[in-house]
Each structure stands twice: as structure tokens, then as C-alpha cells.
mmCIF file of C-alpha atoms in Angstrom:
data_model
loop_
_atom_site.group_PDB
_atom_site.id
_atom_site.type_symbol
_atom_site.label_atom_id
_atom_site.label_comp_id
_atom_site.label_asym_id
_atom_site.label_seq_id
_atom_site.Cartn_x
_atom_site.Cartn_y
_atom_site.Cartn_z
ATOM 1 C CA MET A 128 -0.066 0.050 0.218
ATOM 2 C CA THR A 129 3.213 2.362 -0.759
ATOM 3 C CA VAL A 130 1.739 6.084 -1.496
ATOM 4 C CA ARG A 131 3.856 7.848 -4.608
ATOM 5 C CA ALA A 132 3.452 11.243 -3.930
ATOM 6 C CA TYR A 133 4.903 14.504 -5.252
ATOM 7 C CA ALA A 134 6.396 16.375 -2.753
ATOM 8 C CA VAL A 135 8.214 20.061 -2.144
ATOM 9 C CA GLU A 136 11.386 19.863 0.215
ATOM 10 C CA ARG A 137 11.566 23.816 0.548
ATOM 11 C CA ALA A 138 9.782 26.984 -0.399
ATOM 12 C CA GLY A 139 8.724 27.252 -4.134
ATOM 13 C CA GLY A 140 9.973 23.807 -5.153
ATOM 14 C CA PRO A 141 11.062 21.599 -6.854
ATOM 15 C CA VAL A 142 8.830 18.783 -6.921
ATOM 16 C CA GLN A 143 10.667 15.528 -5.865
ATOM 17 C CA ARG A 144 8.970 11.755 -5.670
ATOM 18 C CA LEU A 145 8.263 10.786 -2.020
ATOM 19 C CA GLU A 146 7.066 7.564 -0.968
ATOM 20 C CA TYR A 147 5.731 6.593 2.424
ATOM 21 C CA GLU A 148 3.240 4.130 4.075
ATOM 22 C CA PRO A 149 0.155 5.050 5.333
ATOM 23 C CA GLU A 150 -1.192 4.647 8.856
ATOM 24 C CA PRO A 151 -3.774 1.963 9.236
ATOM 25 C CA LEU A 152 -7.312 2.761 8.028
ATOM 26 C CA GLY A 153 -9.529 4.029 10.888
ATOM 27 C CA PRO A 154 -13.406 2.880 10.853
ATOM 28 C CA LEU A 155 -14.411 6.444 9.459
ATOM 29 C CA GLU A 156 -11.731 6.900 6.857
ATOM 30 C CA VAL A 157 -11.586 6.416 3.180
ATOM 31 C CA ASP A 158 -8.651 5.750 1.078
ATOM 32 C CA VAL A 159 -9.130 6.923 -3.247
ATOM 33 C CA ALA A 160 -6.500 6.015 -5.672
ATOM 34 C CA VAL A 161 -6.278 9.463 -7.368
ATOM 35 C CA THR A 162 -6.801 9.649 -11.210
ATOM 36 C CA HIS A 163 -7.362 13.531 -11.660
ATOM 37 C CA CYS A 164 -6.353 16.657 -9.348
ATOM 38 C CA GLY A 165 -6.662 20.228 -9.385
ATOM 39 C CA VAL A 166 -3.890 22.417 -9.618
ATOM 40 C CA CYS A 167 -5.443 25.298 -7.141
ATOM 41 C CA GLN A 168 -3.580 28.796 -6.450
ATOM 42 C CA THR A 169 -4.132 27.562 -2.831
ATOM 43 C CA ASP A 170 -1.946 24.847 -3.549
ATOM 44 C CA VAL A 171 0.728 27.058 -4.718
ATOM 45 C CA GLY A 172 0.507 29.374 -2.223
ATOM 46 C CA MET A 173 1.363 26.288 0.267
ATOM 47 C CA VAL A 174 4.138 25.176 -1.611
ATOM 48 C CA ASP A 175 5.671 28.862 -1.775
ATOM 49 C CA ASP A 176 4.731 29.447 1.629
ATOM 50 C CA ALA A 177 3.164 32.562 0.855
ATOM 51 C CA HIS A 178 1.736 32.592 4.293
ATOM 52 C CA GLY A 179 4.209 31.350 6.645
ATOM 53 C CA TYR A 180 2.758 28.117 7.653
ATOM 54 C CA SER A 181 3.817 25.697 5.459
ATOM 55 C CA ARG A 182 5.616 22.545 6.663
ATOM 56 C CA TYR A 183 8.217 20.536 4.385
ATOM 57 C CA PRO A 184 8.412 18.356 3.016
ATOM 58 C CA LEU A 185 4.642 19.346 1.653
ATOM 59 C CA VAL A 186 2.468 17.161 -0.488
ATOM 60 C CA ALA A 187 -0.264 19.501 -1.628
ATOM 61 C CA GLY A 188 -3.622 18.995 -4.108
ATOM 62 C CA HIS A 189 -6.948 19.338 -2.404
ATOM 63 C CA GLU A 190 -9.107 18.697 -5.761
ATOM 64 C CA ALA A 191 -9.049 14.957 -5.941
ATOM 65 C CA VAL A 192 -11.064 12.563 -8.283
ATOM 66 C CA GLY A 193 -10.468 8.754 -8.447
ATOM 67 C CA VAL A 194 -12.022 5.660 -7.601
ATOM 68 C CA ILE A 195 -12.548 3.961 -3.895
ATOM 69 C CA GLU A 196 -9.505 1.670 -2.766
ATOM 70 C CA ALA A 197 -10.549 0.981 0.792
ATOM 71 C CA VAL A 198 -12.902 1.772 3.279
ATOM 72 C CA GLY A 199 -13.228 2.053 7.141
ATOM 73 C CA SER A 200 -15.339 -0.747 9.008
ATOM 74 C CA ALA A 201 -17.739 2.081 10.083
ATOM 75 C CA VAL A 202 -18.272 3.297 6.269
ATOM 76 C CA ASP A 203 -21.361 3.254 4.933
ATOM 77 C CA GLY A 204 -20.496 0.467 1.995
ATOM 78 C CA GLY A 205 -23.918 0.967 0.322
ATOM 79 C CA GLN A 206 -22.921 4.382 -0.893
ATOM 80 C CA LEU A 207 -19.403 3.999 -1.324
ATOM 81 C CA ALA A 208 -18.296 0.769 -2.476
ATOM 82 C CA VAL A 209 -14.769 -0.024 -3.439
ATOM 83 C CA GLY A 210 -14.422 0.831 -6.899
ATOM 84 C CA ARG A 211 -16.594 3.660 -6.956
ATOM 85 C CA ARG A 212 -15.723 6.843 -8.641
ATOM 86 C CA VAL A 213 -15.392 9.592 -6.222
ATOM 87 C CA GLY A 214 -14.370 12.908 -5.120
ATOM 88 C CA VAL A 215 -12.367 14.592 -2.087
ATOM 89 C CA GLY A 216 -12.018 18.402 -1.791
ATOM 90 C CA ALA A 217 -10.784 21.167 0.024
ATOM 91 C CA VAL A 218 -11.988 19.590 3.651
ATOM 92 C CA ALA A 219 -11.948 15.854 4.294
ATOM 93 C CA GLY A 220 -13.474 15.282 7.836
ATOM 94 C CA ALA A 221 -15.092 17.529 10.650
ATOM 95 C CA CYS A 222 -15.786 16.249 14.075
ATOM 96 C CA PHE A 223 -19.661 16.145 13.406
ATOM 97 C CA ALA A 224 -20.137 16.847 17.282
ATOM 98 C CA CYS A 225 -20.276 20.659 17.727
ATOM 99 C CA GLU A 226 -22.619 23.394 17.272
ATOM 100 C CA TRP A 227 -21.692 23.997 13.777
ATOM 101 C CA CYS A 228 -21.236 20.364 12.441
ATOM 102 C CA LEU A 229 -24.704 19.882 13.847
ATOM 103 C CA SER A 230 -26.418 22.716 12.140
ATOM 104 C CA GLY A 231 -24.554 21.486 8.838
ATOM 105 C CA ARG A 232 -21.978 23.917 8.511
ATOM 106 C CA GLN A 233 -19.451 21.651 9.238
ATOM 107 C CA TYR A 234 -16.946 24.244 7.116
ATOM 108 C CA LEU A 235 -16.731 26.230 9.994
ATOM 109 C CA CYS A 236 -15.585 23.480 12.436
ATOM 110 C CA ALA A 237 -12.673 24.077 14.566
ATOM 111 C CA ASP A 238 -11.451 20.910 14.165
ATOM 112 C CA LYS A 239 -12.190 20.168 10.188
ATOM 113 C CA ASP A 240 -9.285 17.981 8.720
ATOM 114 C CA ASP A 241 -8.549 20.376 5.259
ATOM 115 C CA THR A 242 -6.702 18.056 2.666
ATOM 116 C CA VAL A 243 -4.052 20.388 1.818
ATOM 117 C CA LEU A 244 -2.933 20.621 5.384
ATOM 118 C CA ARG A 245 -3.701 17.169 7.451
ATOM 119 C CA GLY A 246 -0.437 16.154 7.618
ATOM 120 C CA HIS A 247 0.508 18.303 4.481
ATOM 121 C CA ARG A 248 -0.055 14.899 2.328
ATOM 122 C CA GLY A 249 -2.725 16.030 0.239
ATOM 123 C CA ALA A 250 -3.555 14.448 -3.035
ATOM 124 C CA PHE A 251 -0.349 14.989 -5.557
ATOM 125 C CA ALA A 252 -0.268 11.265 -5.079
ATOM 126 C CA THR A 253 -1.432 8.127 -6.003
ATOM 127 C CA ARG A 254 -3.485 7.762 -2.962
ATOM 128 C CA VAL A 255 -5.623 10.307 -0.677
ATOM 129 C CA ARG A 256 -6.908 9.508 2.671
ATOM 130 C CA ALA A 257 -10.383 11.300 3.734
ATOM 131 C CA SER A 258 -10.809 11.456 7.339
ATOM 132 C CA ASP A 259 -14.573 10.950 7.599
ATOM 133 C CA TRP A 260 -16.723 9.133 4.624
ATOM 134 C CA ARG A 261 -19.415 11.919 4.788
ATOM 135 C CA TYR A 262 -16.829 14.165 3.013
ATOM 136 C CA VAL A 263 -16.098 11.864 0.175
ATOM 137 C CA GLN A 264 -18.674 12.645 -2.741
ATOM 138 C CA PRO A 265 -19.947 10.124 -5.392
ATOM 139 C CA ILE A 266 -19.535 12.072 -8.715
ATOM 140 C CA PRO A 267 -22.126 11.957 -11.270
ATOM 141 C CA ASP A 268 -21.866 9.797 -14.633
ATOM 142 C CA SER A 269 -22.284 12.879 -16.625
ATOM 143 C CA LEU A 270 -19.206 14.790 -15.326
ATOM 144 C CA ALA A 271 -15.533 13.829 -16.675
ATOM 145 C CA SER A 272 -12.998 13.379 -13.962
ATOM 146 C CA GLU A 273 -11.011 16.256 -15.076
ATOM 147 C CA HIS A 274 -13.838 18.435 -15.127
ATOM 148 C CA ALA A 275 -15.031 17.295 -11.795
ATOM 149 C CA ALA A 276 -11.693 17.947 -9.787
ATOM 150 C CA PRO A 277 -11.907 21.988 -9.723
ATOM 151 C CA LEU A 278 -15.728 21.945 -8.845
ATOM 152 C CA LEU A 279 -14.528 20.462 -5.711
ATOM 153 C CA CYS A 280 -12.764 23.789 -4.229
ATOM 154 C CA ALA A 281 -13.625 26.346 -6.937
ATOM 155 C CA GLY A 282 -16.800 25.119 -7.366
ATOM 156 C CA ILE A 283 -18.060 24.971 -4.394
ATOM 157 C CA THR A 284 -16.826 27.956 -3.310
ATOM 158 C CA VAL A 285 -18.132 29.849 -5.710
ATOM 159 C CA PHE A 286 -21.653 27.846 -5.359
ATOM 160 C CA SER A 287 -21.810 28.466 -1.523
ATOM 161 C CA ALA A 288 -21.265 32.120 -1.929
ATOM 162 C CA ILE A 289 -24.428 32.176 -4.333
ATOM 163 C CA THR A 290 -26.895 30.137 -2.084
ATOM 164 C CA ARG A 291 -25.984 31.142 1.295
ATOM 165 C CA ASN A 292 -26.411 34.826 0.556
ATOM 166 C CA GLY A 293 -29.905 33.965 -0.858
ATOM 167 C CA VAL A 294 -29.481 35.187 -4.639
ATOM 168 C CA ARG A 295 -32.565 34.848 -6.633
ATOM 169 C CA PRO A 296 -33.350 34.153 -10.327
ATOM 170 C CA THR A 297 -34.454 37.948 -11.038
ATOM 171 C CA ASP A 298 -31.350 39.230 -9.669
ATOM 172 C CA ARG A 299 -28.623 41.808 -11.537
ATOM 173 C CA VAL A 300 -25.475 40.133 -10.216
ATOM 174 C CA ALA A 301 -22.071 40.610 -11.239
ATOM 175 C CA VAL A 302 -18.730 38.544 -11.102
ATOM 176 C CA VAL A 303 -15.323 40.513 -10.160
ATOM 177 C CA GLY A 304 -12.363 38.428 -12.250
ATOM 178 C CA VAL A 305 -12.794 36.261 -14.792
ATOM 179 C CA GLY A 306 -10.315 33.155 -13.478
ATOM 180 C CA GLY A 307 -10.436 29.961 -12.101
ATOM 181 C CA LEU A 308 -13.062 30.926 -9.905
ATOM 182 C CA GLY A 309 -14.926 33.505 -11.419
ATOM 183 C CA HIS A 310 -15.503 31.767 -14.837
ATOM 184 C CA LEU A 311 -17.348 29.453 -12.550
ATOM 185 C CA ALA A 312 -19.216 31.640 -10.679
ATOM 186 C CA ILE A 313 -20.322 33.262 -14.317
ATOM 187 C CA GLN A 314 -21.855 29.583 -15.155
ATOM 188 C CA PHE A 315 -23.188 29.055 -12.260
ATOM 189 C CA LEU A 316 -25.222 32.522 -11.862
ATOM 190 C CA ALA A 317 -26.594 32.217 -15.389
ATOM 191 C CA LYS A 318 -27.813 29.014 -15.167
ATOM 192 C CA TRP A 319 -29.575 30.388 -12.059
ATOM 193 C CA GLY A 320 -31.411 32.471 -14.039
ATOM 194 C CA CYS A 321 -29.350 35.705 -12.831
ATOM 195 C CA GLN A 322 -28.634 38.971 -15.257
ATOM 196 C CA VAL A 323 -25.095 38.300 -14.944
ATOM 197 C CA THR A 324 -22.155 41.238 -15.538
ATOM 198 C CA ALA A 325 -18.620 40.154 -15.805
ATOM 199 C CA ILE A 326 -15.711 42.738 -14.258
ATOM 200 C CA SER A 327 -12.469 42.340 -15.073
ATOM 201 C CA SER A 328 -9.133 44.008 -15.537
ATOM 202 C CA THR A 329 -8.426 41.979 -18.688
ATOM 203 C CA ALA A 330 -10.114 43.199 -21.577
ATOM 204 C CA ALA A 331 -9.538 40.311 -23.623
ATOM 205 C CA LYS A 332 -11.404 38.035 -21.727
ATOM 206 C CA ALA A 333 -14.456 39.711 -22.917
ATOM 207 C CA ASP A 334 -15.406 36.586 -25.464
ATOM 208 C CA ASP A 335 -14.908 34.266 -23.305
ATOM 209 C CA SER A 336 -16.953 35.959 -20.432
ATOM 210 C CA ARG A 337 -19.819 35.841 -22.958
ATOM 211 C CA ARG A 338 -19.230 32.415 -24.240
ATOM 212 C CA PHE A 339 -19.414 31.311 -19.935
ATOM 213 C CA GLY A 340 -22.702 32.709 -19.793
ATOM 214 C CA ALA A 341 -22.341 36.936 -19.272
ATOM 215 C CA HIS A 342 -24.640 38.871 -20.422
ATOM 216 C CA GLU A 343 -22.613 42.132 -19.924
ATOM 217 C CA PHE A 344 -19.019 42.989 -19.899
ATOM 218 C CA VAL A 345 -17.195 45.631 -17.843
ATOM 219 C CA ALA A 346 -13.572 46.649 -18.526
ATOM 220 C CA ALA A 347 -12.666 47.557 -14.707
ATOM 221 C CA GLU A 348 -10.067 49.909 -15.721
ATOM 222 C CA GLU A 349 -12.566 51.850 -17.262
ATOM 223 C CA GLY A 350 -14.215 52.483 -13.898
ATOM 224 C CA LEU A 351 -17.673 51.050 -12.380
ATOM 225 C CA GLN A 352 -19.551 54.646 -12.703
ATOM 226 C CA ARG A 353 -21.662 53.176 -15.367
ATOM 227 C CA VAL A 354 -22.788 50.756 -13.130
ATOM 228 C CA SER A 355 -23.397 52.177 -10.052
ATOM 229 C CA GLY A 356 -26.414 51.317 -8.086
ATOM 230 C CA SER A 357 -26.796 48.167 -10.497
ATOM 231 C CA PHE A 358 -26.453 45.149 -8.646
ATOM 232 C CA ASP A 359 -28.173 42.525 -5.926
ATOM 233 C CA PHE A 360 -25.279 41.081 -5.689
ATOM 234 C CA ILE A 361 -21.520 41.172 -6.495
ATOM 235 C CA LEU A 362 -19.039 38.180 -5.936
ATOM 236 C CA SER A 363 -15.266 38.969 -5.868
ATOM 237 C CA THR A 364 -13.202 35.954 -6.801
ATOM 238 C CA VAL A 365 -9.842 37.829 -7.342
ATOM 239 C CA SER A 366 -6.949 37.933 -4.812
ATOM 240 C CA ALA A 367 -6.319 41.771 -5.443
ATOM 241 C CA ASP A 368 -6.561 44.725 -3.421
ATOM 242 C CA LEU A 369 -10.018 46.784 -5.091
ATOM 243 C CA PRO A 370 -11.263 49.920 -4.731
ATOM 244 C CA TRP A 371 -13.881 49.110 -1.898
ATOM 245 C CA ASP A 372 -16.048 51.907 -1.805
ATOM 246 C CA ALA A 373 -16.705 51.992 -5.772
ATOM 247 C CA TYR A 374 -17.825 48.221 -4.980
ATOM 248 C CA LEU A 375 -20.226 49.071 -2.966
ATOM 249 C CA ALA A 376 -21.301 52.144 -4.718
ATOM 250 C CA ALA A 377 -22.094 49.418 -7.718
ATOM 251 C CA LEU A 378 -24.760 48.092 -5.189
ATOM 252 C CA ARG A 379 -28.525 48.534 -5.167
ATOM 253 C CA PRO A 380 -29.729 49.054 -1.578
ATOM 254 C CA HIS A 381 -29.732 46.020 0.831
ATOM 255 C CA GLY A 382 -27.311 44.747 -1.872
ATOM 256 C CA THR A 383 -24.513 42.136 -0.832
ATOM 257 C CA LEU A 384 -21.126 42.327 -1.730
ATOM 258 C CA CYS A 385 -19.448 38.856 -1.159
ATOM 259 C CA VAL A 386 -15.546 38.468 -1.075
ATOM 260 C CA VAL A 387 -14.017 34.749 -1.844
ATOM 261 C CA GLY A 388 -10.658 35.773 -2.850
ATOM 262 C CA VAL A 389 -7.772 36.892 -0.538
ATOM 263 C CA PRO A 390 -7.110 40.481 -0.934
ATOM 264 C CA HIS A 391 -3.415 41.055 -0.005
ATOM 265 C CA GLY A 392 -4.375 43.785 2.457
ATOM 266 C CA PRO A 393 -6.985 45.053 4.734
ATOM 267 C CA PHE A 394 -10.453 46.228 3.532
ATOM 268 C CA GLY A 395 -10.429 50.082 3.120
ATOM 269 C CA PHE A 396 -13.605 51.948 2.845
ATOM 270 C CA GLN A 397 -15.736 54.861 3.797
ATOM 271 C CA PRO A 398 -18.641 53.968 6.670
ATOM 272 C CA LEU A 399 -21.432 55.690 4.681
ATOM 273 C CA SER A 400 -20.715 53.495 1.491
ATOM 274 C CA LEU A 401 -21.809 50.663 3.753
ATOM 275 C CA LEU A 402 -24.414 52.068 6.298
ATOM 276 C CA LEU A 403 -26.300 54.053 3.398
ATOM 277 C CA GLY A 404 -28.398 51.547 1.683
ATOM 278 C CA GLU A 405 -27.553 49.090 4.486
ATOM 279 C CA LYS A 406 -25.609 46.841 2.086
ATOM 280 C CA ARG A 407 -23.842 43.981 3.329
ATOM 281 C CA LEU A 408 -19.661 42.737 2.864
ATOM 282 C CA VAL A 409 -19.470 39.026 3.973
ATOM 283 C CA GLY A 410 -16.371 36.729 3.090
ATOM 284 C CA GLY A 411 -17.197 33.290 1.919
ATOM 285 C CA LEU A 412 -15.900 29.549 2.319
ATOM 286 C CA VAL A 413 -16.423 26.221 0.938
ATOM 287 C CA GLY A 414 -19.118 23.950 1.755
ATOM 288 C CA SER A 415 -20.575 21.193 3.847
ATOM 289 C CA PRO A 416 -21.310 17.365 2.524
ATOM 290 C CA ALA A 417 -24.680 18.200 1.403
ATOM 291 C CA GLU A 418 -23.699 21.628 -0.162
ATOM 292 C CA ASN A 419 -21.001 19.945 -2.177
ATOM 293 C CA ARG A 420 -23.461 17.049 -3.436
ATOM 294 C CA ARG A 421 -26.054 19.807 -4.208
ATOM 295 C CA MET A 422 -23.382 21.280 -6.459
ATOM 296 C CA LEU A 423 -21.862 18.457 -8.216
ATOM 297 C CA ASP A 424 -25.924 17.937 -8.998
ATOM 298 C CA PHE A 425 -26.348 21.552 -10.264
ATOM 299 C CA ALA A 426 -23.335 21.232 -12.075
ATOM 300 C CA ALA A 427 -24.058 18.275 -13.921
ATOM 301 C CA ARG A 428 -27.897 18.783 -14.528
ATOM 302 C CA HIS A 429 -26.963 22.143 -16.286
ATOM 303 C CA GLY A 430 -23.764 21.391 -18.063
ATOM 304 C CA ILE A 431 -21.393 23.680 -15.977
ATOM 305 C CA ARG A 432 -18.107 22.708 -16.969
ATOM 306 C CA PRO A 433 -14.774 24.538 -15.957
ATOM 307 C CA ALA A 434 -12.202 24.717 -18.678
ATOM 308 C CA VAL A 435 -9.405 23.120 -18.360
ATOM 309 C CA GLU A 436 -5.799 21.912 -18.969
ATOM 310 C CA THR A 437 -4.236 18.950 -18.425
ATOM 311 C CA PHE A 438 -0.748 18.148 -17.452
ATOM 312 C CA PRO A 439 0.421 14.823 -16.571
ATOM 313 C CA VAL A 440 1.612 14.268 -13.033
ATOM 314 C CA ALA A 441 5.483 14.223 -14.477
ATOM 315 C CA ARG A 442 5.070 18.219 -15.397
ATOM 316 C CA LEU A 443 3.351 19.037 -11.753
ATOM 317 C CA ASP A 444 6.537 21.761 -11.732
ATOM 318 C CA GLU A 445 5.167 23.099 -15.096
ATOM 319 C CA ALA A 446 1.428 23.359 -13.950
ATOM 320 C CA LEU A 447 2.422 24.836 -10.604
ATOM 321 C CA ASP A 448 4.406 27.622 -12.566
ATOM 322 C CA HIS A 449 1.183 28.057 -14.998
ATOM 323 C CA VAL A 450 -1.134 28.510 -12.256
ATOM 324 C CA ARG A 451 1.708 30.811 -9.968
ATOM 325 C CA HIS A 452 2.064 33.193 -13.658
ATOM 326 C CA GLY A 453 -2.022 33.209 -14.024
ATOM 327 C CA ARG A 454 -1.798 31.509 -17.456
ATOM 328 C CA ALA A 455 -4.222 28.696 -16.869
ATOM 329 C CA ARG A 456 -7.631 29.051 -18.667
ATOM 330 C CA TYR A 457 -8.905 28.496 -16.878
ATOM 331 C CA ARG A 458 -7.944 25.631 -14.296
ATOM 332 C CA ALA A 459 -5.188 23.180 -14.431
ATOM 333 C CA VAL A 460 -5.719 20.084 -13.749
ATOM 334 C CA LEU A 461 -3.077 16.500 -13.066
ATOM 335 C CA GLU A 462 -3.691 13.620 -14.581
ATOM 336 C CA PHE A 463 -2.371 10.107 -13.002
#
């Protein structure tokens, strides 16, 4: 049962082979033989120690799709039989006993098991282990594995932001950033029935935005004055510091600005930008097991697919560099 992983020994890489013997399988645990794994900006941040808490050797990867290889003694074998195609996303388990877990918000659990952090042996490997079977997601037959993988982090992050904030089909919405998260957010919101505007600093992405379902495109460098007071919901997917006053001004009264990309610095805006109109500034995280399953079902039913570039695992260094420098159009996926 030796696991062949692809690890980095120091910040920035390079990738090296690492073999290890996993611990005996626990009663709630599931081992998944990985066939595909997305390469997320979070993985690059961990590899580069962007946040100062990476420990090496580090095995990143948290958008894994594969087939079940072994299950623990307490796993519901009816749902998760050996050989079934499944996914393991950003969270691999939770305590299922705290107030957050018992209310269906396992993503807020203080003891949740983050795949990319748990022992630093993630899914850039021939096998990944979920610490709780309830976080192992069956993949709908109509979703190809290379498309399903990015949905397990990027997809659920934007889908949860939409559903938790009560976005309605009649709403006028905007997506800031047409990238790995943004191109999926546009698709989800368009299929939700919303009037969707894409906002990007890259004017060349206008055609792609419309192909993903956006009805309008706004070049951010031209300013947001012409869309002032336009939107019920704005979803920021970019890892950048934005002119927050301008984005709050683009909301209608009672509108919501939801941030799922991580800005580089603190938020800065005038208090009246928020108070007048009773607007909301909220954050977003990945989802619960139930939300993940609803998201996968919605994506399968409505033909939502990430645009992917695939790399054999032997080219992992190249894939990481591709994401690191913003060249992915729009998600990079490893094939094992």
C-alpha cells in the first residue's frame, strides 16, 4: 500500500518523488486512488509558503477525483463501495459533534480536517485519504473526472456564496474576476437565471465571459461609474486589493458584496458606503457535504464545466508555474 507522492522540500519547489506507508485505515476513513487532481492557487501558496505556515516536505493537492480503494469498518458501503468514482475536496473531515457540524455547517468546525493541511500529505499522490466518509463525494456519471476535480474547491466556493446569500433568479449580479473561480461563478449564476455582468481588468476576456454566460462585460480599468447602483449581489473572486468604495457603490440598497478571493491587504472603505443603503460585506468558504453534493448535481444537470488544461503528473512543476503566473485558462488539472 505504498503511496507515491509528489512533494516539495522547500518553499518554491522543485517537486520530488516521496514514498510513504500510510497508517492503518481508521473506521470512518476512506482511501481513494487518485486519477485526477486540480492545481489550485491555494496549492501554489502552500508550496511557496505564502502564508508562513507551510511545513516541509509538503504534499499539496485538494481537488482529487479517483476511485475508492479501501473503506473503514464504519463506512456506509452502500454509498461508498470499493471501485466507485468519487471526489475528495478542500475538507476531508470534521468532528460532526460541535454546534457548527450539528447545524450542517461543517466548514466552520474548529476541528475540520483540511486536505491540503492535514499532515501535508494531500492529493498530489497516487492515493489520498479522507478522514471521514461523509466528505467523500460520489461523482455524477455525466461529469468527466478532469471537469469534476476543480468543482471540488473552486466550484463549491462560488456555489456556496450564491446559495448562502440568497441570490434569486431575478437578481442582477456581477462577478469580479474571470479566472479559475470567476469563470465558474458566471456559469452558475447564468444557469441560476440571473442577469450576469463580468468585471475584469483584462479586456481580452470579454468574449470568454460571454461564452461562459455573462450578459454584459465591464472593463475594470474604465471605472465602475456606469454600473453604479446596478447590482443586488457582487461576487469578488480575485486575490487583489480593490477600490471597495466603488464596488459598494455599484450595489443597490440591501445589496451584498461577497468576497471569496483573498485580498493582499486590509479592507478600506468609507463607513457611509456600507451604511447608506444598508449594504452587506461578507466572506465565503467552501461547503458542507450536503452543499457539495447539491453543487455537483446542479453542475451535472445544467452542463456547467470548468475550462481545463491537463498536465501529466510528471509535469507538476510546470503546472504549478502555470498557475503561479496566472497563465491557466482557466483551471489546471493533473492526470495520474
